[in-house]
Tab-separated table of C-alpha atoms and ligand atoms in Angstrom:
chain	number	residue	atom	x	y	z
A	8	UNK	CA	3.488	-49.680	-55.121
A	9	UNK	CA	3.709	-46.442	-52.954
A	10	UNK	CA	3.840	-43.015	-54.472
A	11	UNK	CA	5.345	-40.120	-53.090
A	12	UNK	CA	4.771	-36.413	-54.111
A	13	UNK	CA	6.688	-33.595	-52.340
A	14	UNK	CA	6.275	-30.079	-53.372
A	15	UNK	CA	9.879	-29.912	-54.141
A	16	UNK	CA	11.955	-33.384	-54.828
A	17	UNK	CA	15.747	-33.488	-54.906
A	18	UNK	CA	17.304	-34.853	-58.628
A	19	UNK	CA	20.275	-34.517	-59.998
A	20	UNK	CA	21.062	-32.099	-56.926
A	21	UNK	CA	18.766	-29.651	-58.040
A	22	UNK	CA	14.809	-29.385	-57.285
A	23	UNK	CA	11.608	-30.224	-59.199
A	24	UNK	CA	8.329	-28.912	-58.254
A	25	UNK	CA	5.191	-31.252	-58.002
A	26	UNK	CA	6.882	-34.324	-59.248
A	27	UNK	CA	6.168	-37.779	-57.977
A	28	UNK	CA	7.531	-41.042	-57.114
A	29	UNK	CA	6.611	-44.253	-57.281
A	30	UNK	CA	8.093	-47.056	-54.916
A	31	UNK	CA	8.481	-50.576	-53.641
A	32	UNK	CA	12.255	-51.507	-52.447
A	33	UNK	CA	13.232	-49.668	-55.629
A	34	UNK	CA	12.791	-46.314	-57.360
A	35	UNK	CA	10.530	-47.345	-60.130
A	36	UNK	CA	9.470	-44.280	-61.481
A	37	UNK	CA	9.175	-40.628	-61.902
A	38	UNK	CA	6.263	-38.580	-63.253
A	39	UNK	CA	3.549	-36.268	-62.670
A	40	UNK	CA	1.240	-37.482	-60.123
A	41	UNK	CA	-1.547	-38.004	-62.520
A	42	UNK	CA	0.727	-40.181	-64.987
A	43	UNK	CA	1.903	-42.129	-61.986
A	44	UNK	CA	-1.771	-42.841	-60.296
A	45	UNK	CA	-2.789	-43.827	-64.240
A	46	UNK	CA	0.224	-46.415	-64.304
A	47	UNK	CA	0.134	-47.608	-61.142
A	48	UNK	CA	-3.937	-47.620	-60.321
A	49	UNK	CA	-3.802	-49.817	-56.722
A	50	UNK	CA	-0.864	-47.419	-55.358
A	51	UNK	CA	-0.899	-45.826	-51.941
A	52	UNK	CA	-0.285	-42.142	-51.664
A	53	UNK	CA	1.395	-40.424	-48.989
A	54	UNK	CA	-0.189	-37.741	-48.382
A	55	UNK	CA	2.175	-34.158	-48.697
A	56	UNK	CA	2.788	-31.682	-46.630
A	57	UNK	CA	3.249	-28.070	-47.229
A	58	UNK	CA	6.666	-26.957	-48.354
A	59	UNK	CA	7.699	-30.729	-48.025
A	60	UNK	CA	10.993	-31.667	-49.793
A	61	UNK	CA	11.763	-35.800	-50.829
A	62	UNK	CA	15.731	-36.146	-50.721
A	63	UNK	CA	17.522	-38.945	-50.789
A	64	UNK	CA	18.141	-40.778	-47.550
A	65	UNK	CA	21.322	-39.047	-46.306
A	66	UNK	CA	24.729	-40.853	-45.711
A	67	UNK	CA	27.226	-39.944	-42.949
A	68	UNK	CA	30.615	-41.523	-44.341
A	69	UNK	CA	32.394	-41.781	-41.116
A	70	UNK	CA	31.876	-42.667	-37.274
A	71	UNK	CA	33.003	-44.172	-34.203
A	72	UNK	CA	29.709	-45.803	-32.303
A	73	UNK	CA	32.079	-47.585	-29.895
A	74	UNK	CA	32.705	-44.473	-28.322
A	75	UNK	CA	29.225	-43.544	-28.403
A	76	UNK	CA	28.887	-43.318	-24.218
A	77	UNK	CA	31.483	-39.991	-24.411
A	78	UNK	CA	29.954	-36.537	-22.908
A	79	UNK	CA	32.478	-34.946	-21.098
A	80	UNK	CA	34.982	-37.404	-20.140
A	81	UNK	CA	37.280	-36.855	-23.230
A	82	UNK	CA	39.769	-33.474	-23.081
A	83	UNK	CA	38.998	-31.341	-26.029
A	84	UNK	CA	40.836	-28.524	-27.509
A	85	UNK	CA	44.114	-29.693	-28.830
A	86	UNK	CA	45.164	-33.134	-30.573
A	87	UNK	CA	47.647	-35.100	-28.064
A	88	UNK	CA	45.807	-33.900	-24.930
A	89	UNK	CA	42.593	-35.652	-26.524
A	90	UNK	CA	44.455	-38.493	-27.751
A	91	UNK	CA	46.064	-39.099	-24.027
A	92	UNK	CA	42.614	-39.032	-22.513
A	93	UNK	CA	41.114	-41.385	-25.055
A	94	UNK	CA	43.758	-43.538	-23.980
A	95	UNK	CA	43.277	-42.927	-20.314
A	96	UNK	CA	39.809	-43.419	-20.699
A	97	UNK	CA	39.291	-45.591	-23.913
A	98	UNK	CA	38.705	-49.183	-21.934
A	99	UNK	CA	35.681	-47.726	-19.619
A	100	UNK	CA	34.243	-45.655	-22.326
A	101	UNK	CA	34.145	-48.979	-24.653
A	102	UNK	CA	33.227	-50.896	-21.773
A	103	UNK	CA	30.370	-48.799	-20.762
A	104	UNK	CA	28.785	-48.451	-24.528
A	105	UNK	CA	26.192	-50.692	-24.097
A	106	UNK	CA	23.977	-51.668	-27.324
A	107	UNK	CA	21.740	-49.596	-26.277
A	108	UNK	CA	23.497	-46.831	-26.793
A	109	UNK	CA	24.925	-47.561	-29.699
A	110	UNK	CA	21.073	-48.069	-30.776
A	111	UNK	CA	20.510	-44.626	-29.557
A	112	UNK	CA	23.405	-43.010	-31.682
A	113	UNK	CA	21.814	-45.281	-34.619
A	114	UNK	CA	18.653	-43.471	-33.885
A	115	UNK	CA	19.941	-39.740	-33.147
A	116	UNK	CA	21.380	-40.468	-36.768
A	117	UNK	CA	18.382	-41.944	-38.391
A	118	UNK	CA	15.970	-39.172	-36.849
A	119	UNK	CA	18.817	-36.545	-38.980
A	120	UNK	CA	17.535	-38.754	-42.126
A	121	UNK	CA	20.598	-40.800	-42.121
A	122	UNK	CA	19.796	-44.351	-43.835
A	123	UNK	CA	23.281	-45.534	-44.552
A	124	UNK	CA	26.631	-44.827	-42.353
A	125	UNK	CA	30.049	-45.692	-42.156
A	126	UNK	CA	31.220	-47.508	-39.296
A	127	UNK	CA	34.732	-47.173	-37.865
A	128	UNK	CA	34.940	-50.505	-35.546
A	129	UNK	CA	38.301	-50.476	-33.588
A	130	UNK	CA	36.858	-53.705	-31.771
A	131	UNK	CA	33.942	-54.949	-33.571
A	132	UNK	CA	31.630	-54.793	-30.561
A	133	UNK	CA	29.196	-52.808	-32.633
A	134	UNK	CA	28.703	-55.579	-35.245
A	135	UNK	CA	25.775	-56.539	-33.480
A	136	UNK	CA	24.019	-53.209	-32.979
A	137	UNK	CA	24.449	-52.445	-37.016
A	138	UNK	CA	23.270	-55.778	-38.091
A	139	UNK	CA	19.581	-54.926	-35.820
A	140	UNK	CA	19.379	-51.006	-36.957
A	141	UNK	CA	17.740	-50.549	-40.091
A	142	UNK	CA	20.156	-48.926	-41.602
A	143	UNK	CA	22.763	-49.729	-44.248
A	144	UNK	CA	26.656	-49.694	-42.527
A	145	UNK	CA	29.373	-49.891	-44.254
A	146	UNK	CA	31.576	-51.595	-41.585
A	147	UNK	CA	35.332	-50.107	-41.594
A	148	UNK	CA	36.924	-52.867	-39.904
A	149	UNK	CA	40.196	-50.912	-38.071
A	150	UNK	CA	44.027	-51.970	-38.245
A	151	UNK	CA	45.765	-49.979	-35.596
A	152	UNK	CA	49.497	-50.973	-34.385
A	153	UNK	CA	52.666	-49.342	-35.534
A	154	UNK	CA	55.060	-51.743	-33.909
A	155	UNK	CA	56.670	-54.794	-36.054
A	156	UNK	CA	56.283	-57.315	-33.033
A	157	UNK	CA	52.642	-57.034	-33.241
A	158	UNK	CA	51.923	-56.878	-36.444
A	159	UNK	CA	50.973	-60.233	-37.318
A	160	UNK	CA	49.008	-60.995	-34.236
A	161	UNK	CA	46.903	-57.247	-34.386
A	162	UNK	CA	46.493	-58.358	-38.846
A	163	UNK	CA	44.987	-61.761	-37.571
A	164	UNK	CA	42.924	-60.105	-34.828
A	165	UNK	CA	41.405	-57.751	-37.930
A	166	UNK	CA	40.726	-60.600	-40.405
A	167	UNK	CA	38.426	-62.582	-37.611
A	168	UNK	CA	36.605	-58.856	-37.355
A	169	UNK	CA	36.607	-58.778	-40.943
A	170	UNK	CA	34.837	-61.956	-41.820
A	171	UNK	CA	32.501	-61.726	-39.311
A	172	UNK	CA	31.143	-58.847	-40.995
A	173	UNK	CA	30.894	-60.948	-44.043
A	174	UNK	CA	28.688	-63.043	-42.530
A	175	UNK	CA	26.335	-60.278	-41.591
A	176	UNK	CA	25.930	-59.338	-45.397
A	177	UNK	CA	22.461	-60.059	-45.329
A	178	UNK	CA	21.743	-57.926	-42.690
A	179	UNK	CA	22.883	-54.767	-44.336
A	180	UNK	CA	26.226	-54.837	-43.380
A	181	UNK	CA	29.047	-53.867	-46.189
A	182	UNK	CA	31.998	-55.086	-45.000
A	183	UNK	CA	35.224	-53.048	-45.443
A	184	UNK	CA	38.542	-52.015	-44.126
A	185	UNK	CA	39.723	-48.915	-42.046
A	186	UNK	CA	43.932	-47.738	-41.821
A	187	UNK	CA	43.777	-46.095	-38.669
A	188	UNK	CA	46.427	-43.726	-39.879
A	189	UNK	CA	49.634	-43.080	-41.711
A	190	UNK	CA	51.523	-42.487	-38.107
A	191	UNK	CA	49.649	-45.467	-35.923
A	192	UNK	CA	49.672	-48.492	-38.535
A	193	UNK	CA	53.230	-50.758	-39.387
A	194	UNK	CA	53.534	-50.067	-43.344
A	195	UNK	CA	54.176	-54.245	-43.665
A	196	UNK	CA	49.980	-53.887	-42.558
A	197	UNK	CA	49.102	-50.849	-44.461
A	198	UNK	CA	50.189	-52.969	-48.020
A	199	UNK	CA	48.632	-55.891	-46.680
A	200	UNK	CA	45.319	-54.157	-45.963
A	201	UNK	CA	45.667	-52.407	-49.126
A	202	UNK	CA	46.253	-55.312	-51.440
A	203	UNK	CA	43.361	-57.266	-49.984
A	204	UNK	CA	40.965	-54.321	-50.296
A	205	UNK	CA	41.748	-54.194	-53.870
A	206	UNK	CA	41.707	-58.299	-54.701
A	207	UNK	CA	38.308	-58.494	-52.619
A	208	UNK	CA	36.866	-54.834	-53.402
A	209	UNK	CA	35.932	-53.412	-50.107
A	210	UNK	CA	35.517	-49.924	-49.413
A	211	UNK	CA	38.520	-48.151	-47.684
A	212	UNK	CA	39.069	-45.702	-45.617
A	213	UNK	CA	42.149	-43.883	-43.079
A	214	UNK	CA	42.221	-41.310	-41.076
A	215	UNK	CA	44.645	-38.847	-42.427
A	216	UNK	CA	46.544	-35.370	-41.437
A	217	UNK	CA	44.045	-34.886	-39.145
A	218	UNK	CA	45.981	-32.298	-36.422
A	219	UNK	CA	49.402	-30.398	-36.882
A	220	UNK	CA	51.041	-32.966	-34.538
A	221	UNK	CA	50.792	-35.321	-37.179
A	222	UNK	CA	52.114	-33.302	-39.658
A	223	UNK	CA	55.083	-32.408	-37.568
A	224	UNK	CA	55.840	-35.932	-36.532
A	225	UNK	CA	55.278	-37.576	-39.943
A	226	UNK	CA	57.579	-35.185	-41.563
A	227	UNK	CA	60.284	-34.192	-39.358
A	228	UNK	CA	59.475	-36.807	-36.246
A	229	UNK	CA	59.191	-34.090	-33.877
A	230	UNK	CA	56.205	-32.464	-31.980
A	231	UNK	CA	53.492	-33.978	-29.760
A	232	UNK	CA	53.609	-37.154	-31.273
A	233	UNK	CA	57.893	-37.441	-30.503
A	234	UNK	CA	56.804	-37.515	-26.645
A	235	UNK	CA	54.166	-40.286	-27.335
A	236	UNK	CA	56.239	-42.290	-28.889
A	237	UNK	CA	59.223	-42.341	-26.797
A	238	UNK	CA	56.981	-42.905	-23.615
A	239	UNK	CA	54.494	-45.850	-24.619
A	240	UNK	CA	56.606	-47.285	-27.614
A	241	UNK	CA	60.514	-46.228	-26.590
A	242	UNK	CA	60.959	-44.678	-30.066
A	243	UNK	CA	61.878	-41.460	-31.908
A	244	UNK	CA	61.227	-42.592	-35.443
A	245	UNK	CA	57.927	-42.498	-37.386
A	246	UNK	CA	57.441	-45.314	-38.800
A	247	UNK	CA	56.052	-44.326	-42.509
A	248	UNK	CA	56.406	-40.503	-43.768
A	249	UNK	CA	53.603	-38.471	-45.861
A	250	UNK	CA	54.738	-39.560	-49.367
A	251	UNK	CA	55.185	-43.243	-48.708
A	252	UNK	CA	51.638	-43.514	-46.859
A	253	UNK	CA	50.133	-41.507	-50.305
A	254	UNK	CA	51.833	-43.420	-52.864
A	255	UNK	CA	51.164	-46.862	-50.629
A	256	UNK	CA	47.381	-45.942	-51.267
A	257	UNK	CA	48.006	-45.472	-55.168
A	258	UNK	CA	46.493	-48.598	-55.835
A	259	UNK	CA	42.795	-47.949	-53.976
A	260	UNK	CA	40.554	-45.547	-54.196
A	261	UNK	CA	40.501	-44.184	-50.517
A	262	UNK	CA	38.358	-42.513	-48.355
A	263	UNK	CA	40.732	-40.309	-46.302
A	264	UNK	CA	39.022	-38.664	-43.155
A	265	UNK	CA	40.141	-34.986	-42.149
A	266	UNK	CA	42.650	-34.357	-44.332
A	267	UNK	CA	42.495	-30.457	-42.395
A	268	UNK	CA	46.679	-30.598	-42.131
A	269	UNK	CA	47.206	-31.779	-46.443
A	270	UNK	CA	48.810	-29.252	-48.627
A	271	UNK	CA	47.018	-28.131	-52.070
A	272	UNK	CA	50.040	-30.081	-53.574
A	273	UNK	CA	49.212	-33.301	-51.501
A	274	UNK	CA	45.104	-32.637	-51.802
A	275	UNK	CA	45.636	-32.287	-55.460
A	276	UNK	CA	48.150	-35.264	-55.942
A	277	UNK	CA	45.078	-37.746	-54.266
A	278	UNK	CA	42.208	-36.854	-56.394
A	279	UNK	CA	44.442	-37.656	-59.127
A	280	UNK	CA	44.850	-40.532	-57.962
A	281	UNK	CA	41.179	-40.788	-57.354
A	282	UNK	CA	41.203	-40.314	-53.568
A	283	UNK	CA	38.261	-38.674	-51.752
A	284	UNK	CA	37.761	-37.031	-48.072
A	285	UNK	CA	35.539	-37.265	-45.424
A	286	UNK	CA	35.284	-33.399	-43.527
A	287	UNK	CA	34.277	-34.012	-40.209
A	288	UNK	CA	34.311	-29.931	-39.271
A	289	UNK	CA	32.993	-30.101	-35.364
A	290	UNK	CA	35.385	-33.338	-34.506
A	291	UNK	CA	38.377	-30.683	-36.512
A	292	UNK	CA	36.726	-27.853	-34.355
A	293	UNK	CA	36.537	-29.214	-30.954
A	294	UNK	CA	40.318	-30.752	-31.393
A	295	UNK	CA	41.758	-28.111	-32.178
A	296	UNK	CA	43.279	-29.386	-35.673
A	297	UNK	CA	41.983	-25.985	-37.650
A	298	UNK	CA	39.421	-25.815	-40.750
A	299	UNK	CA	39.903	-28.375	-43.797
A	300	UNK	CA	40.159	-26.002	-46.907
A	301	UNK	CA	37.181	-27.269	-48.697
A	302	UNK	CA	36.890	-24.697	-51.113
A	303	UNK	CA	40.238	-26.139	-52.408
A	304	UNK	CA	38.229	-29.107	-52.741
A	305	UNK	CA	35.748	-27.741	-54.559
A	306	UNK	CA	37.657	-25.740	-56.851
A	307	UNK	CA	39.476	-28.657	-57.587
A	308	UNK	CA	36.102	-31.001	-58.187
A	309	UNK	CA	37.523	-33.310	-55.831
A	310	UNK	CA	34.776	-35.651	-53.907
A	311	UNK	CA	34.137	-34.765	-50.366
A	312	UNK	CA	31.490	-36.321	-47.968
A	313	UNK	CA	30.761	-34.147	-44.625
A	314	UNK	CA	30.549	-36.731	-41.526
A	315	UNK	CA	29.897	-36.406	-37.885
A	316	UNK	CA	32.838	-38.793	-36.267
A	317	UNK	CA	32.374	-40.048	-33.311
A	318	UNK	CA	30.486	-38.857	-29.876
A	319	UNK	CA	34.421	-38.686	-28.495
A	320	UNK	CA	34.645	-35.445	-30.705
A	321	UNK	CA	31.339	-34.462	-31.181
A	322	UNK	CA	28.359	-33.489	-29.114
A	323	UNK	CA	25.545	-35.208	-31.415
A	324	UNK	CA	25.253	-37.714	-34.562
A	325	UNK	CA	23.020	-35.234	-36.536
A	326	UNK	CA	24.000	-34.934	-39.699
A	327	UNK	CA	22.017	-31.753	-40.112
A	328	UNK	CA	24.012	-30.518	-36.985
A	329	UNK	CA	26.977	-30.950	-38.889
A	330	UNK	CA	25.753	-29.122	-42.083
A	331	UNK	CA	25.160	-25.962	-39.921
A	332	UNK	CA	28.449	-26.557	-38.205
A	333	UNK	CA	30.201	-26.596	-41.574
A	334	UNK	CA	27.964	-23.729	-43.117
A	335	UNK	CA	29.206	-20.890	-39.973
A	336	UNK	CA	32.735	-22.887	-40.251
A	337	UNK	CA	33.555	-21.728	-43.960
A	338	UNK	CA	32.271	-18.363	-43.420
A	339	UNK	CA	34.087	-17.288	-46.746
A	340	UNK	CA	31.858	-19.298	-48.760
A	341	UNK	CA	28.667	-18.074	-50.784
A	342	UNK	CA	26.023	-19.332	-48.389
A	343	UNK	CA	23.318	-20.642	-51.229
A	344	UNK	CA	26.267	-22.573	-52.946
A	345	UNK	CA	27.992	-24.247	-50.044
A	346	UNK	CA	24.385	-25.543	-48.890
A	347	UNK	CA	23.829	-27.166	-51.862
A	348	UNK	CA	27.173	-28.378	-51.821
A	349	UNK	CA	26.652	-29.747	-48.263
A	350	UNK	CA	23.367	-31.604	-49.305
A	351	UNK	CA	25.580	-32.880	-52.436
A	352	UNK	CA	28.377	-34.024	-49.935
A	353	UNK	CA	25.674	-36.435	-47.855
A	354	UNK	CA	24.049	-37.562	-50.772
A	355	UNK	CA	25.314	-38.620	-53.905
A	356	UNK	CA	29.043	-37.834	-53.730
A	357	UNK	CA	29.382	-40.651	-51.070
A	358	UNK	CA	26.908	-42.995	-52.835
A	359	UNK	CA	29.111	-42.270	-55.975
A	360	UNK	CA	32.733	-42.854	-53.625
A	361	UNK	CA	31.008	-46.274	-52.381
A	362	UNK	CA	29.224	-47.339	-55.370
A	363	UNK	CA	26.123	-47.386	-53.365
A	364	UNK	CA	22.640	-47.834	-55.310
A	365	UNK	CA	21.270	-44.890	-53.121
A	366	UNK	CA	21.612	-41.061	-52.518
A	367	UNK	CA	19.666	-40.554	-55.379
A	368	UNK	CA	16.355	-39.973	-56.363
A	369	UNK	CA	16.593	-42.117	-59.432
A	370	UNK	CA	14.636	-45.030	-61.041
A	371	UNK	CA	16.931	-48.520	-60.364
A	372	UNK	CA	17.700	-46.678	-56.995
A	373	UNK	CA	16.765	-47.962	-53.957
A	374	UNK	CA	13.971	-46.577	-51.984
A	375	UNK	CA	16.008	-44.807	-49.361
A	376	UNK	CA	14.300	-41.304	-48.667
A	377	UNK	CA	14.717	-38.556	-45.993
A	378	UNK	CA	11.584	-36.266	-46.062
A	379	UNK	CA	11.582	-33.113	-44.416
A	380	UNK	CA	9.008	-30.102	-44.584
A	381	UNK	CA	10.660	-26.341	-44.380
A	382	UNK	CA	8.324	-24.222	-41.920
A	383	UNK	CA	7.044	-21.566	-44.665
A	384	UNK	CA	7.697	-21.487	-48.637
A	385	UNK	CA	11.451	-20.767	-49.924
A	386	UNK	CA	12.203	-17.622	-51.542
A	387	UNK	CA	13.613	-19.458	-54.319
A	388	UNK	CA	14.643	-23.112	-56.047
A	389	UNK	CA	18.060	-21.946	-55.323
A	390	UNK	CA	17.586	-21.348	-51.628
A	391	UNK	CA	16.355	-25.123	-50.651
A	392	UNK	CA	19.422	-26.241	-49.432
A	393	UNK	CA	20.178	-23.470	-46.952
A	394	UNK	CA	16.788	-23.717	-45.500
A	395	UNK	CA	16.815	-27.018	-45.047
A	396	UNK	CA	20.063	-27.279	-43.238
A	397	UNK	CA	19.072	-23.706	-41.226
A	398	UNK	CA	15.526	-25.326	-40.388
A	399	UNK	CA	15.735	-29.335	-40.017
A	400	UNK	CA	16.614	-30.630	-36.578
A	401	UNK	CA	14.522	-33.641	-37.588
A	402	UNK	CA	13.278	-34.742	-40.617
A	403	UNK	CA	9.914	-35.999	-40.886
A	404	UNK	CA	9.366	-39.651	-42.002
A	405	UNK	CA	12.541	-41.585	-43.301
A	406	UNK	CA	12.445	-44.595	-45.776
A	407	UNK	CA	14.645	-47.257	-45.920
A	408	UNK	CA	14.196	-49.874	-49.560
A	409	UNK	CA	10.720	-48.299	-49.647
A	410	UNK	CA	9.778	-49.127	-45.981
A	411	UNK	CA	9.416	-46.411	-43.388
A	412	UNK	CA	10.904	-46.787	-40.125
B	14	BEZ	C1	49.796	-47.830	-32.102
B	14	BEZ	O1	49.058	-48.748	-31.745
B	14	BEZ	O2	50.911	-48.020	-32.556
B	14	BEZ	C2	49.322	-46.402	-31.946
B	14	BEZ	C3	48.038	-46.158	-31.491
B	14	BEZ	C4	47.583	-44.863	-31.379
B	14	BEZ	C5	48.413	-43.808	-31.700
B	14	BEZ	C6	49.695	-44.064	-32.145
B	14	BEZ	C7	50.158	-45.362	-32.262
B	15	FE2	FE1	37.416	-40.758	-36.778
C-alpha cells in the first residue's frame, strides 16, 4: 500500500486540506494521515511538497496522433483552406508519423498529467503506439466516406480496425467507434455504426458543426463545402442534413466534438437526448470556426470535456495548454468559476460520459493521479483551479493504477 498526502487533494471537484490517500491499483482509502499510517502500518509515503495538489489523472477526450508529425505544413485560418491542405498533404504527414512520434505526443500529453485519452484513428496505424504507452486510450475507430459505392468496402475496412482493437483490450485499449461527421459519412454507415455501438456498448463519438462551411452546406448545400463536393465527388447535394444526423444519434449517447456552429435550440435538443461535447478551443481558434458558446453549456448543465485535437490544429498536446487557451478564449466568464469548471471538464465529466473508473479521487477508483505543486500558497480554496491552470506547464509525478511512470 502507498499513501499519498498533498496539502490540498481534489474531491468531489472541490479541495481538502491535509487529507491522505492510500493506494495500490485502486483508491482504497481516504483519511487523515495518522488514521491511514495506523490502518495501513507497512505503507510507503510519498513524501509532499509544499503547496502540492493530488488530482485525478486528467483525460483529454479527443485527438488525432496520426497527424502527430504536423508543424507548419497544414494552412490555418479558415475551414476549407485547412481541409484542402490536409488533403494535399494528409498521405506524407501519415506517412512520416513514425511511432516515435506518436510516443512523443503520448508523452507531451502524459507530462500535462494526462493518463487516459481518446484516440481518433482514421487508419489504425497508431494501434500499436497506444497499446505500449501507459496510458488508458479509448480508441475511436473512424468511418469516413460519403459516397454509396464505397460504403460497404470503407464499413468492412472499419470493422478489421475495430476488432483489432479488441484484441488489444488487455493492453489498455477501449475500443470504440468515431462518425467522422454528419457531411463526410453515407447515412446507410452512420445507422450501421450507430446500431452496433449500442448492441456492443462502445463509446462514440463525431465530429460535429465544427466551421460555418458546414453549417452552410448541411443546411442549404451551399458554401465552401458546394465547391468540394462538385470537384472530388461531382455532386451538389449533401448527403444527410442537421436534423436527420441529430435524430440518427437519438439512440447513443454521443460524444460530439466542436459543436462551435450548433444553435441553443440544437445544443439544447442533444443533452436531452443525453449528448455531450468535446471543446477543442485552439483547434476552433486556429481554423477559424469561431468560439463554442460554453457558457450555454453550462447554463444548461450539459457535459462538456475540453480536448486538445490533433497536432494538425494545434501547436502542443498539453492539456494544461488548452485550459489557458480556453480560460483567455471565454473572456466573459468569471475567471475562479470557469477554472474550476475547466479542471471539472478533464476530470470527472469525461470519466462520467465514458463510464470510466477514474477522474476521481474516490475509494473503488483507480489509482490514476496527476500531482502538481503551485509555486507559492493560494489565496484561497476557491482559487486552486486558476492557479493551477495559470502555473502548471508540467505536473510533477503522474500515476497510472497506482504505479508512477
Ligand atoms: C468523404 O470521404 O466522403 C469525405 C471526406 C472528407 C470530407 C468530405 C467528404
Ligand atoms: Fe478532431
Amino acid at each position: 500500500m502507498t499513501i499519498i498526502q498533498a496539502n490540498y487533494t481534489y474531491i468531489n471537484n472541490k479541495f481538502q486540506e491535509n487529507i491522505a490517500v492510500a493506494f495500490d491499483e485502486k483508491i482504497q482509502a481516504i483519511d487523515t494521515l495518522e488514521n491511514l499510517q495506523k490502518q495501513y502500518p507497512d505503507s510507503t509515503l510519498i513524501e509532499q511538497q509544499e503547496n502540492s495538489i493530488l488530482y485525478p489523472g486528467f483525460i483529454n477526450t479527443h485527438v488525432h496522433l496520426e497527424f502527430s508529425k504536423n508543424k507548419t505544413t497544414l494552412q490555418y485560418g479558415s475551414f476549407m483552406p485547412w481541409l484542402d491542405s490536409v488533403i494535399a498533404n494528409r498521405e506524407d504527414l501519415v506517412g512520416a508519423c513514425s511511432n516515435d512520434v506518436m510516443m512523443d505526443a503520448c508523452n507531451e500529453m502524459l507530462s500535462s498529467g494526462v493518463t487516459t485519452f481518446g484516440a481518433i484513428s482514421s487508419f489504425g496505424t497508431e494501434l500499436e503506439v497506444c497499446t505500449k504507452t501507459p496510458q488508458k486510450v479509448i480508441f475511436f475507430n473512424e468511418l469516413i466516406g460519403s459516397q454509396a459505392a464505397t460504403a460497404d468496402m470503407l464499413y468492412g475496412d472499419f470493422l478489421e480496425r475495430l476488432n483489432e482493437s479488441k484484441n488489444c483490450v488487455n493492453h489498455g485499449i477501449i475500443p470504440a467507434i468515431a462518425i467522422h461527421s454528419p457531411y463526410s459519412v453515407h447515412p446507410v454507415v452512420t445507422q450501421r455504426a450507430i446500431s452496433l455501438a449500442k448492441k456492443e456498448g462502445l463509446p462514440l463519438s463525431a465530429h460535429f458543426l465544427e466551421s460555418q462551411a458546414e453549417r452552410e452546406w448541411l443546411t442549404e448545400e451551399k458554401g465552401g463545402f458546394l465547391n468540394f463536393f462538385q470537384n472530388f465527388f461531382s455532386t451538389s447535394k449533401a448527403v444527410t442534413t442537421v436534423d436527420e444526423f441529430m435524430n440518427a444519434l437519438n439512440q447513443v449517447p454521443t460524444h460530439l466534438t466542436h459543436a462551435v456552429q450548433a444553435t441553443t435550440e440544437e445544443l439544447n435538443f442533444l443533452n436531452e437526448k443525453g449528448h455531450s461535447i468535446a471543446h477543442c478551443p485552439r483547434s476552433n481558434r486556429l481554423l477559424g470556426c469561431g468560439r463554442l458558446a460554453i457558457e450555454t453549456l453550462i447554463e444548461n448543465d450539459m457535459p462538456f470535456t475540453t480536448a486538445t485535437d490533433g497536432l494538425s490544429s494545434n501547436n502542443t498536446l498539453s492539456i494544461l495548454d488548452e485550459l489557458r487557451a480556453a480560460l483567455m478564449l471565454h473572456h466573459q466568464a468569471p475567471v475562479e468559476e470557469l477554472a474550476s469548471v475547466l479542471i471539472k471538464s478533464i476530470t470527472s465529466t469525461p470519466a462520467e460520459i465514458f463510464s470510466l473508473n477514474s477522474g476521481k479521487i474516490e475509494i473503488g477508483k483507480d489509482a490514476d493521479f496527476a500531482f502538481i505543486t503551485l509555486p507559492d500558497k493560494p489565496s484561497s480554496l476557491e482559487s486552486i483551479p486558476l492557479h493551477t491552470i495559470l502555473h502548471t506547464n508540467k505536473v510533477n509525478e503522474v500515476y497510472i493504477n497506482g504505479t508512477k511512470v
